Short mmCIF file of C-alpha atoms in Angstrom, two decimals:
data_model
loop_
_atom_site.label_atom_id
_atom_site.label_comp_id
_atom_site.label_asym_id
_atom_site.label_seq_id
_atom_site.Cartn_x
_atom_site.Cartn_y
_atom_site.Cartn_z
CA MET L 163 -37.65 18.45 -44.33
CA THR L 164 -36.09 17.68 -47.65
CA ALA L 165 -35.59 14.25 -49.15
CA ILE L 166 -31.90 14.49 -48.32
CA GLU L 167 -32.63 15.24 -44.72
CA TYR L 168 -35.19 12.36 -44.62
CA ASN L 169 -32.50 9.99 -45.95
CA GLN L 170 -30.12 11.27 -43.38
CA ALA L 171 -32.71 10.57 -40.66
CA VAL L 172 -33.12 7.05 -41.98
CA LYS L 173 -29.43 6.40 -41.74
CA GLU L 174 -29.09 7.91 -38.26
CA PHE L 175 -32.26 6.82 -36.54
CA SER L 176 -33.74 3.75 -38.21
CA ASN L 177 -31.73 1.24 -36.11
CA ARG L 178 -32.34 3.19 -32.88
CA VAL L 179 -36.08 3.41 -33.54
CA CYS L 180 -36.23 -0.21 -34.37
CA ARG L 181 -34.31 -1.20 -31.19
CA PHE L 182 -36.61 0.96 -29.14
CA ALA L 183 -39.60 -0.79 -30.74
CA ASP L 184 -38.02 -4.16 -30.36
CA LYS L 185 -37.46 -3.65 -26.52
CA LEU L 186 -41.03 -2.35 -26.25
CA VAL L 187 -42.92 -5.05 -28.09
CA MET L 188 -40.45 -7.92 -27.48
CA ASN L 189 -40.74 -8.96 -31.13
CA THR L 190 -38.14 -8.08 -33.74
CA ASP L 191 -40.48 -8.55 -36.78
CA ALA L 192 -43.11 -6.46 -35.19
CA ALA L 193 -40.46 -3.85 -34.32
CA LYS L 194 -39.35 -3.70 -37.98
CA ASP L 195 -42.91 -3.15 -39.06
CA ILE L 196 -43.39 -0.36 -36.59
CA THR L 197 -40.15 1.32 -37.81
CA GLN L 198 -41.18 1.11 -41.37
CA ASP L 199 -44.57 2.45 -40.49
CA ALA L 200 -43.04 5.36 -38.56
CA PHE L 201 -40.74 6.32 -41.38
CA MET L 202 -43.44 6.04 -43.93
CA ARG L 203 -45.50 8.53 -41.81
CA LEU L 204 -42.48 10.73 -41.58
CA TRP L 205 -42.10 10.78 -45.37
CA GLU L 206 -45.77 11.56 -45.82
CA ASN L 207 -45.42 14.45 -43.35
CA LYS L 208 -41.95 15.55 -44.26
CA ASP L 209 -43.19 19.06 -45.21
CA LEU L 210 -44.58 19.60 -41.71
CA VAL L 211 -41.69 18.03 -39.65
CA ASP L 212 -38.49 19.93 -39.07
CA PHE L 213 -35.29 17.86 -39.33
CA ALA L 214 -34.23 19.03 -35.85
CA LYS L 215 -37.35 17.42 -34.42
CA ALA L 216 -37.36 14.31 -36.62
CA ARG L 217 -35.69 12.15 -34.05
CA SER L 218 -38.24 12.83 -31.30
CA TRP L 219 -41.05 12.75 -33.77
CA LEU L 220 -39.93 9.26 -34.87
CA PHE L 221 -39.71 7.92 -31.35
CA THR L 222 -43.12 9.37 -30.46
CA THR L 223 -44.71 7.73 -33.42
CA ALA L 224 -42.91 4.42 -32.77
CA TYR L 225 -44.03 4.50 -29.12
CA ARG L 226 -47.67 4.99 -30.12
CA LEU L 227 -47.51 2.33 -32.75
CA ALA L 228 -45.81 -0.05 -30.27
CA LEU L 229 -48.57 0.51 -27.74
CA LEU L 230 -51.15 -0.31 -30.43
CA THR L 231 -49.20 -3.47 -31.27
CA ILE L 232 -48.97 -4.54 -27.60
CA GLU L 233 -52.69 -3.93 -27.08
CA ARG L 234 -53.36 -6.08 -30.26
CA ASN L 235 -51.12 -8.85 -28.92
CA LYS L 236 -52.86 -8.76 -25.54
CA LYS L 237 -56.19 -9.23 -27.14
CA HIS L 238 -54.86 -12.18 -29.08
CA THR L 239 -53.04 -14.02 -26.27
CA GLY L 240 -54.99 -12.78 -23.27
CA ILE L 241 -51.91 -13.34 -21.11
CA GLU L 242 -49.12 -10.96 -20.52
CA ALA L 243 -45.58 -12.27 -21.34
CA ILE L 244 -43.92 -13.55 -18.25
CA PRO L 245 -40.10 -13.49 -18.10
CA THR L 246 -39.27 -17.08 -17.12
CA ARG L 247 -36.10 -17.45 -19.21
CA MET L 248 -34.02 -15.38 -16.79
CA VAL L 249 -34.80 -17.69 -13.81
CA GLU L 250 -33.98 -20.82 -15.89
CA GLN L 251 -30.53 -19.59 -16.99
CA ALA L 252 -27.67 -20.62 -14.67
CA ASN L 253 -25.33 -17.77 -15.21
CA PRO L 254 -27.10 -15.14 -17.22
CA ASP L 255 -25.30 -11.99 -18.47
CA LEU L 256 -26.20 -8.77 -16.55
CA LYS L 257 -27.40 -7.03 -19.72
CA GLN L 258 -29.62 -9.87 -20.56
CA ILE L 259 -31.02 -9.90 -16.99
CA ILE L 260 -31.93 -6.20 -17.29
CA GLN L 261 -33.44 -6.68 -20.78
CA ASP L 262 -35.51 -9.56 -19.43
CA SER L 263 -36.45 -7.41 -16.42
CA LEU L 264 -37.83 -4.78 -18.87
CA LYS L 265 -40.82 -7.23 -19.36
CA LEU L 266 -41.83 -6.62 -15.73
CA LEU L 267 -42.30 -2.93 -16.40
CA SER L 268 -45.32 -1.29 -17.70
CA ASP L 269 -45.24 0.13 -21.28
CA VAL L 270 -44.74 3.70 -20.09
CA GLN L 271 -41.95 2.63 -17.67
CA ARG L 272 -40.30 0.55 -20.26
CA SER L 273 -40.47 3.35 -22.81
CA ILE L 274 -39.00 5.87 -20.35
CA ILE L 275 -36.14 3.39 -19.47
CA LEU L 276 -35.37 2.82 -23.19
CA LEU L 277 -35.47 6.45 -24.14
CA ARG L 278 -33.36 7.37 -21.09
CA ASP L 279 -30.73 4.64 -21.27
CA TYR L 280 -30.54 3.92 -24.96
CA GLU L 281 -31.08 7.37 -26.46
CA GLY L 282 -30.02 9.62 -23.66
CA TYR L 283 -33.12 11.87 -23.59
CA ASN L 284 -33.66 14.09 -20.62
CA TYR L 285 -36.93 14.26 -18.68
CA ASP L 286 -38.32 17.14 -20.61
CA GLU L 287 -37.82 15.51 -23.99
CA ILE L 288 -39.23 12.22 -22.75
CA GLY L 289 -42.20 13.97 -21.38
CA TYR L 290 -42.70 15.76 -24.74
CA MET L 291 -42.61 12.47 -26.63
CA LEU L 292 -44.80 10.51 -24.29
CA ASP L 293 -47.15 13.37 -23.42
CA LEU L 294 -46.16 13.39 -19.76
CA SER L 295 -44.94 16.12 -17.35
CA GLU L 296 -41.35 16.25 -16.27
CA SER L 297 -42.20 15.22 -12.63
CA GLN L 298 -44.36 12.35 -13.93
CA VAL L 299 -41.35 11.16 -16.04
CA LYS L 300 -39.17 11.25 -13.08
CA VAL L 301 -41.63 9.29 -10.90
CA TYR L 302 -42.17 6.62 -13.61
CA LEU L 303 -38.32 6.34 -14.04
CA PHE L 304 -37.73 5.96 -10.41
CA ARG L 305 -40.26 3.23 -10.11
CA ALA L 306 -38.84 1.45 -13.21
CA ARG L 307 -35.34 1.58 -11.87
CA GLN L 308 -36.50 0.34 -8.46
CA LYS L 309 -38.16 -2.66 -10.04
CA ILE L 310 -35.04 -3.51 -12.13
CA LYS L 311 -32.78 -3.05 -9.05
CA ASP L 312 -34.97 -5.27 -6.92
CA HIS L 313 -35.05 -7.86 -9.62
CA ILE L 314 -31.21 -7.84 -9.87
CA LYS L 315 -30.97 -8.04 -6.09
CA ASP L 316 -33.34 -10.90 -5.90
CA LEU L 317 -31.51 -12.81 -8.61
CA LYS L 318 -28.23 -12.34 -6.77
CA LEU L 319 -29.78 -13.74 -3.63
CA VAL L 320 -31.06 -16.73 -5.61
CA LEU L 321 -27.73 -17.38 -7.19
CA MET Y 764 -33.27 17.48 3.50
CA SER Y 765 -31.16 14.99 5.45
CA ILE Y 766 -30.63 11.42 4.34
CA ASN Y 767 -32.28 8.59 6.25
CA LYS Y 768 -33.17 4.95 5.63
CA GLU Y 769 -36.65 5.88 4.29
CA ASN Y 770 -35.44 8.23 1.54
CA ILE Y 771 -32.01 6.56 0.84
CA GLU Y 772 -33.30 5.02 -2.38
CA GLU Y 773 -34.46 8.36 -3.75
CA PHE Y 774 -30.95 9.69 -3.09
CA MET Y 775 -29.29 6.67 -4.72
CA PHE Y 776 -31.60 7.16 -7.71
CA ASP Y 777 -30.70 10.87 -7.96
CA TYR Y 778 -27.02 10.03 -7.52
CA PHE Y 779 -26.98 7.78 -10.63
CA GLU Y 780 -29.26 10.09 -12.54
CA GLY Y 781 -26.77 12.94 -11.88
CA ASN Y 782 -29.28 15.12 -10.06
CA LEU Y 783 -27.23 15.60 -6.86
CA GLY Y 784 -24.81 18.28 -6.11
CA GLU Y 785 -21.27 17.71 -4.71
CA ALA Y 786 -22.40 18.36 -1.11
CA GLN Y 787 -25.31 15.90 -1.41
CA LYS Y 788 -22.95 13.33 -2.99
CA LEU Y 789 -20.57 13.62 -0.04
CA GLU Y 790 -23.43 13.30 2.39
CA LEU Y 791 -24.69 10.14 0.57
CA MET Y 792 -21.25 8.52 0.71
CA ASP Y 793 -20.96 9.30 4.45
CA PHE Y 794 -24.31 7.71 5.07
CA LEU Y 795 -23.37 4.59 3.07
CA HIS Y 796 -20.12 4.25 5.08
CA LYS Y 797 -22.11 4.47 8.25
CA ASN Y 798 -24.63 1.93 6.94
CA PRO Y 799 -22.73 -0.87 5.12
CA GLU Y 800 -25.84 -3.15 4.68
CA LEU Y 801 -27.04 -0.55 2.11
CA GLU Y 802 -24.04 -1.16 -0.14
CA ALA Y 803 -25.75 -4.09 -1.85
CA ASP Y 804 -28.67 -1.96 -2.69
CA PHE Y 805 -26.27 0.74 -3.95
CA SER Y 806 -24.51 -1.72 -6.33
CA SER Y 807 -27.87 -3.06 -7.54
CA TRP Y 808 -28.92 0.52 -8.39
CA ALA Y 809 -25.61 0.90 -10.33
CA GLN Y 810 -26.24 -2.38 -12.21
CA SER Y 811 -29.73 -1.20 -13.32
CA TYR Y 812 -27.92 1.32 -15.57
CA ALA Y 813 -26.07 -1.35 -17.41
CA LEU Y 814 -28.02 -0.74 -20.56
CA THR Y 815 -26.78 2.89 -20.74
CA GLY Y 816 -24.76 3.59 -23.85
CA GLU Y 817 -25.23 0.08 -25.28
CA LYS Y 818 -24.35 -0.18 -28.94
CA GLU Y 819 -27.19 -0.17 -31.36
CA LEU Y 820 -28.05 -3.32 -33.24
CA ASP Y 821 -28.26 -3.44 -37.05
CA TYR Y 822 -31.71 -4.22 -38.30
CA SER Y 823 -30.78 -3.55 -42.01
CA LEU Y 824 -33.73 -1.25 -42.64
CA SER Y 825 -31.85 1.71 -44.19
CA GLN Y 826 -31.91 0.51 -47.77
CA LYS Y 827 -35.70 -0.23 -47.63
CA LEU Y 828 -36.55 3.13 -46.15
CA LEU Y 829 -34.38 5.41 -48.23
CA GLN Y 830 -36.01 7.56 -50.89
CA THR Y 831 -34.35 8.35 -54.17
CA ASN Y 832 -33.96 12.05 -55.01
CA LYS Y 833 -35.25 11.64 -58.53
CA SER Y 834 -38.64 10.24 -57.36
CA SER Y 835 -38.98 12.74 -54.60
CA TRP Y 836 -38.29 15.66 -57.10
CA PHE Y 837 -40.82 14.31 -59.55
CA ASN Y 838 -43.41 13.62 -56.82
CA ARG Y 839 -43.02 17.21 -55.58
CA TYR Y 840 -43.38 18.94 -58.87
CA LYS Y 841 -45.36 16.42 -60.95
CA ILE Y 842 -48.63 18.46 -60.73
CA THR Y 843 -46.90 21.61 -61.79
CA ILE Y 844 -44.98 19.87 -64.56
CA THR Y 845 -48.13 18.28 -65.96
CA GLY Y 846 -50.15 21.57 -65.82
CA VAL Y 847 -47.42 23.45 -67.62
CA PHE Y 848 -47.13 20.77 -70.30
CA ILE Y 849 -50.90 20.78 -70.99
CA ILE Y 850 -51.09 24.57 -71.14
CA SER Y 851 -48.12 24.83 -73.59
CA ILE Y 852 -49.61 22.18 -75.90
CA ALA Y 853 -52.98 24.03 -75.89
CA ALA Y 854 -51.29 27.33 -76.65
CA ILE Y 855 -49.24 25.88 -79.54
CA LEU Y 856 -52.37 24.28 -81.01
CA PHE Y 857 -54.28 27.53 -80.74
CA LEU Y 858 -51.57 29.52 -82.41
CA PHE Y 859 -51.16 27.04 -85.18
CA LEU Y 860 -54.86 26.93 -85.98
CA PHE Y 861 -55.24 30.70 -85.79
CA LYS Y 862 -52.31 31.16 -88.27
CA THR Y 863 -53.57 28.63 -90.76
CA GLU Y 864 -57.06 30.19 -90.68
CA GLN Y 865 -55.57 33.62 -91.17
CA ALA Y 866 -53.33 32.45 -94.04
CA GLU Y 867 -56.35 30.80 -95.74
CA LEU Y 868 -58.35 34.11 -95.46
CA LYS Y 869 -55.51 36.05 -96.87
CA HIS Y 870 -55.11 33.69 -99.77
CA LYS Y 871 -58.87 33.88 -100.54
CA VAL Y 872 -58.87 37.73 -100.34
CA ASN Y 873 -55.75 37.95 -102.59
CA HIS Y 874 -57.19 35.56 -105.08
CA TYR Y 875 -60.55 37.39 -105.26
CA SER Y 876 -58.87 40.75 -105.55
CA GLN Y 877 -56.50 39.62 -108.36
CA SER Y 878 -59.36 38.23 -110.38
CA LYS Y 879 -61.98 41.03 -109.96
CA LEU Y 880 -60.16 44.18 -109.07
CA PRO Y 881 -58.54 45.07 -112.45
CA ALA Y 882 -61.90 44.86 -114.33
CA ILE Y 883 -63.50 47.09 -111.77
CA LYS Y 884 -60.62 49.55 -111.92
CA LYS Y 885 -60.98 49.91 -115.71
CA THR Y 886 -64.74 50.74 -115.41
CA THR Y 887 -64.81 52.75 -112.22
CA GLU Y 888 -62.30 54.77 -110.37
CA HIS Y 889 -63.94 55.77 -107.12
CA PRO Y 890 -62.00 57.43 -104.38
CA GLN Y 891 -61.87 55.01 -101.37
CA PRO Y 892 -63.20 56.24 -98.12
CA ALA Y 893 -60.61 56.88 -95.42
CA ILE Y 894 -60.44 53.85 -93.23
CA PRO Y 895 -58.52 54.15 -89.99
CA GLU Y 896 -55.66 51.74 -90.12
CA LYS Y 897 -55.32 49.23 -87.32
CA ASN Y 898 -52.47 46.73 -86.75
CA THR Y 899 -54.71 43.73 -86.62
CA SER Y 900 -54.63 41.55 -89.64
CA LEU Y 901 -58.34 41.02 -89.45
CA THR Y 902 -59.12 44.74 -90.27
CA LYS Y 903 -56.63 44.55 -93.14
CA SER Y 904 -58.55 41.73 -94.70
CA LYS Y 905 -61.80 43.62 -94.24
CA LYS Y 906 -60.21 46.58 -95.99
CA GLN Y 907 -59.27 44.52 -98.85
CA LEU Y 908 -62.72 43.09 -99.09
CA SER Y 909 -64.21 46.59 -99.11
CA ILE Y 910 -61.95 47.58 -101.99
CA THR Y 911 -62.90 44.65 -104.12
CA LEU Y 912 -66.70 45.03 -103.69
CA PRO Y 913 -68.08 46.80 -106.85
CA LYS Y 914 -70.83 49.37 -106.85
CA PRO Y 915 -73.51 47.79 -108.94
CA LYS Y 916 -75.41 50.93 -110.11
CA GLU Y 917 -72.53 52.75 -111.71
CA GLU Y 918 -71.26 49.58 -113.28
CA ILE Y 919 -74.66 48.83 -114.86
CA LYS Y 920 -74.75 52.40 -116.22
CA ILE Y 921 -71.45 51.97 -118.01
CA GLU Y 922 -72.31 48.58 -119.38
CA GLU Y 923 -75.88 49.57 -120.39
CA PHE Y 924 -74.88 52.72 -122.09
CA PRO Y 925 -74.31 51.04 -125.56
CA ILE Y 926 -77.46 49.14 -125.16
CA VAL Y 927 -79.48 52.40 -124.75
CA GLU Y 928 -77.79 53.80 -127.87
CA LYS Y 929 -78.77 50.56 -129.70
CA GLU Y 930 -82.43 51.02 -128.68
CA ASN Y 931 -82.39 54.66 -129.89
CA SER Y 932 -80.89 53.65 -133.22
CA ARG Y 933 -83.32 50.83 -133.43
CA GLU Y 934 -86.23 53.22 -132.95
CA ILE Y 935 -84.88 55.53 -135.58
CA TYR Y 936 -84.39 52.73 -137.92
CA ASN Y 937 -87.95 51.43 -137.33
CA LYS Y 938 -89.30 54.91 -137.99
CA ILE Y 939 -87.46 55.16 -141.21
CA ASP Y 940 -88.53 51.81 -142.26
CA SER Y 941 -92.18 52.62 -141.45
CA THR Y 942 -92.06 55.93 -143.52
CA ILE Y 943 -90.46 54.15 -146.48
CA SER Y 944 -93.10 51.46 -146.38
CA GLN Y 945 -95.88 54.00 -146.04
CA ASN Y 946 -94.64 55.94 -148.97
CA ALA Y 947 -94.17 52.82 -151.07
CA SER Y 948 -97.69 51.71 -150.43
CA GLY Y 949 -99.14 55.24 -151.08
CA SER Y 950 -100.78 55.49 -147.69
CA ILE Y 951 -99.89 59.07 -147.30
CA PRO Y 952 -103.06 60.97 -146.23
CA LYS Y 953 -104.56 63.20 -149.00
CA GLU Y 954 -106.10 66.58 -148.52
CA GLU Y 955 -109.83 66.56 -148.58
CA THR Y 956 -110.22 69.90 -150.21
CA PRO Y 957 -110.95 69.91 -153.94
CA ILE Y 958 -107.76 70.22 -155.75
CA LYS Y 959 -107.27 71.43 -159.26
CA ALA Y 960 -105.54 69.47 -161.98
CA SER Y 961 -102.49 71.80 -162.10
CA ASP Y 962 -102.42 71.74 -158.38
CA LYS Y 963 -102.55 68.08 -158.41
CA LYS Y 964 -99.51 67.82 -160.59
CA GLU Y 965 -97.61 70.25 -158.42
CA THR Y 966 -98.51 68.42 -155.33
CA GLN Y 967 -97.54 65.03 -156.82
CA GLU Y 968 -94.24 66.38 -157.88
CA SER Y 969 -93.53 67.90 -154.47
CA GLN Y 970 -94.46 64.67 -152.81
CA LYS Y 971 -92.08 62.80 -155.06
CA LYS Y 972 -89.32 65.18 -154.23
CA LYS Y 973 -90.09 64.67 -150.51
CA ILE Y 974 -90.00 60.91 -150.95
CA LYS Y 975 -86.71 61.20 -152.83
CA ARG Y 976 -85.35 63.37 -150.02
CA LYS Y 977 -86.45 60.96 -147.49
CA ILE Y 978 -84.93 57.99 -149.32
CA ASP Y 979 -81.69 59.82 -149.68
CA PHE Y 980 -81.59 60.07 -145.89
CA LYS Y 981 -78.15 59.38 -144.63
CA PRO Y 982 -77.28 58.69 -140.98
CA SER Y 983 -74.83 60.89 -139.23
CA SER Y 984 -71.24 60.03 -138.81
CA GLU Y 985 -71.62 59.61 -135.07
CA PHE Y 986 -74.43 57.15 -135.59
CA LEU Y 987 -72.38 55.16 -138.03
CA GLU Y 988 -69.43 55.08 -135.62
CA ILE Y 989 -71.62 53.61 -132.91
CA ASN Y 990 -73.50 51.24 -135.33
CA PRO Y 991 -70.98 50.26 -137.97
CA ASN Y 992 -73.29 47.50 -139.24
CA PHE Y 993 -76.11 49.79 -140.13
#
């Protein structure tokens, strides 16, 4: 990968990678740090990474860095974040409900939902990035969707 | 596989994921029409895809992450550039020192040959040995040095030649002086045999003539040419 291609990758993927990290770690500042770290590693390994695979390489790196950040935060707080805001809101937006419901998912499920819905990756690509088989990705995705669907359904019943 | 209430969620999931064929889609729609209580689940499944295709947010990271071409070019080739620069400087210094040393050597050789060579040429004219010529300047300087070196024996012979002549003339001169002084002092040996009075006179006269002849000794013209002060 050349410097020009690297800069092109920055322009095309930096916001996407940061959003992916933001939805995973639920912290915008931490997500920016993860994104910068991922692109710094891409620059250091630009001779080894092909531009065609830069996108998946960045998301894989960001996913691993996000998992490390989540583990670090769990050690500090000791309590997993609980989505209480959604219940308190009187008439929440549907997208906001779903984004809040992402907190109910495991890290792998959340990553798969984000890569599938935001980035439009297929099962094979997601499996390559997260080191999972295609069937595993499908199972994780089904369970994640089921959780989100149940959460939306429950909220409708409450409202 | 037929649709039933146990696997309906899997079919709904595959429907929204786009994994069903046209026949399976029609089968699913028929099942939902027959079971309207499942329509709420179906709409919830549809809402779970609300995030799909959402516009990306601007985190303003691009300017921080961009790399300039100049720095990347320099970083890529900086080791090569530095190496070439050092090697070229070393090569220039080596050539400069070699040339100055060579010029000094040539200057010394020329100066020595100009001061010494004419005198040697006057005294000796020896044929130089054939030296195979090479293109290197170092062999040329050696050749010049070999030309300028004099052969001491022959030079000494030529310079000592008049000294030998002087010594010979000095010996001759001393001999003449000694004979004159001997004659003047009358130290010429006498014959022991008894000599008559007439014989004595004859011998005295003959001796006087000899002395006169010896006194009238004149050096040769060649001797005078060599020793003009004699």
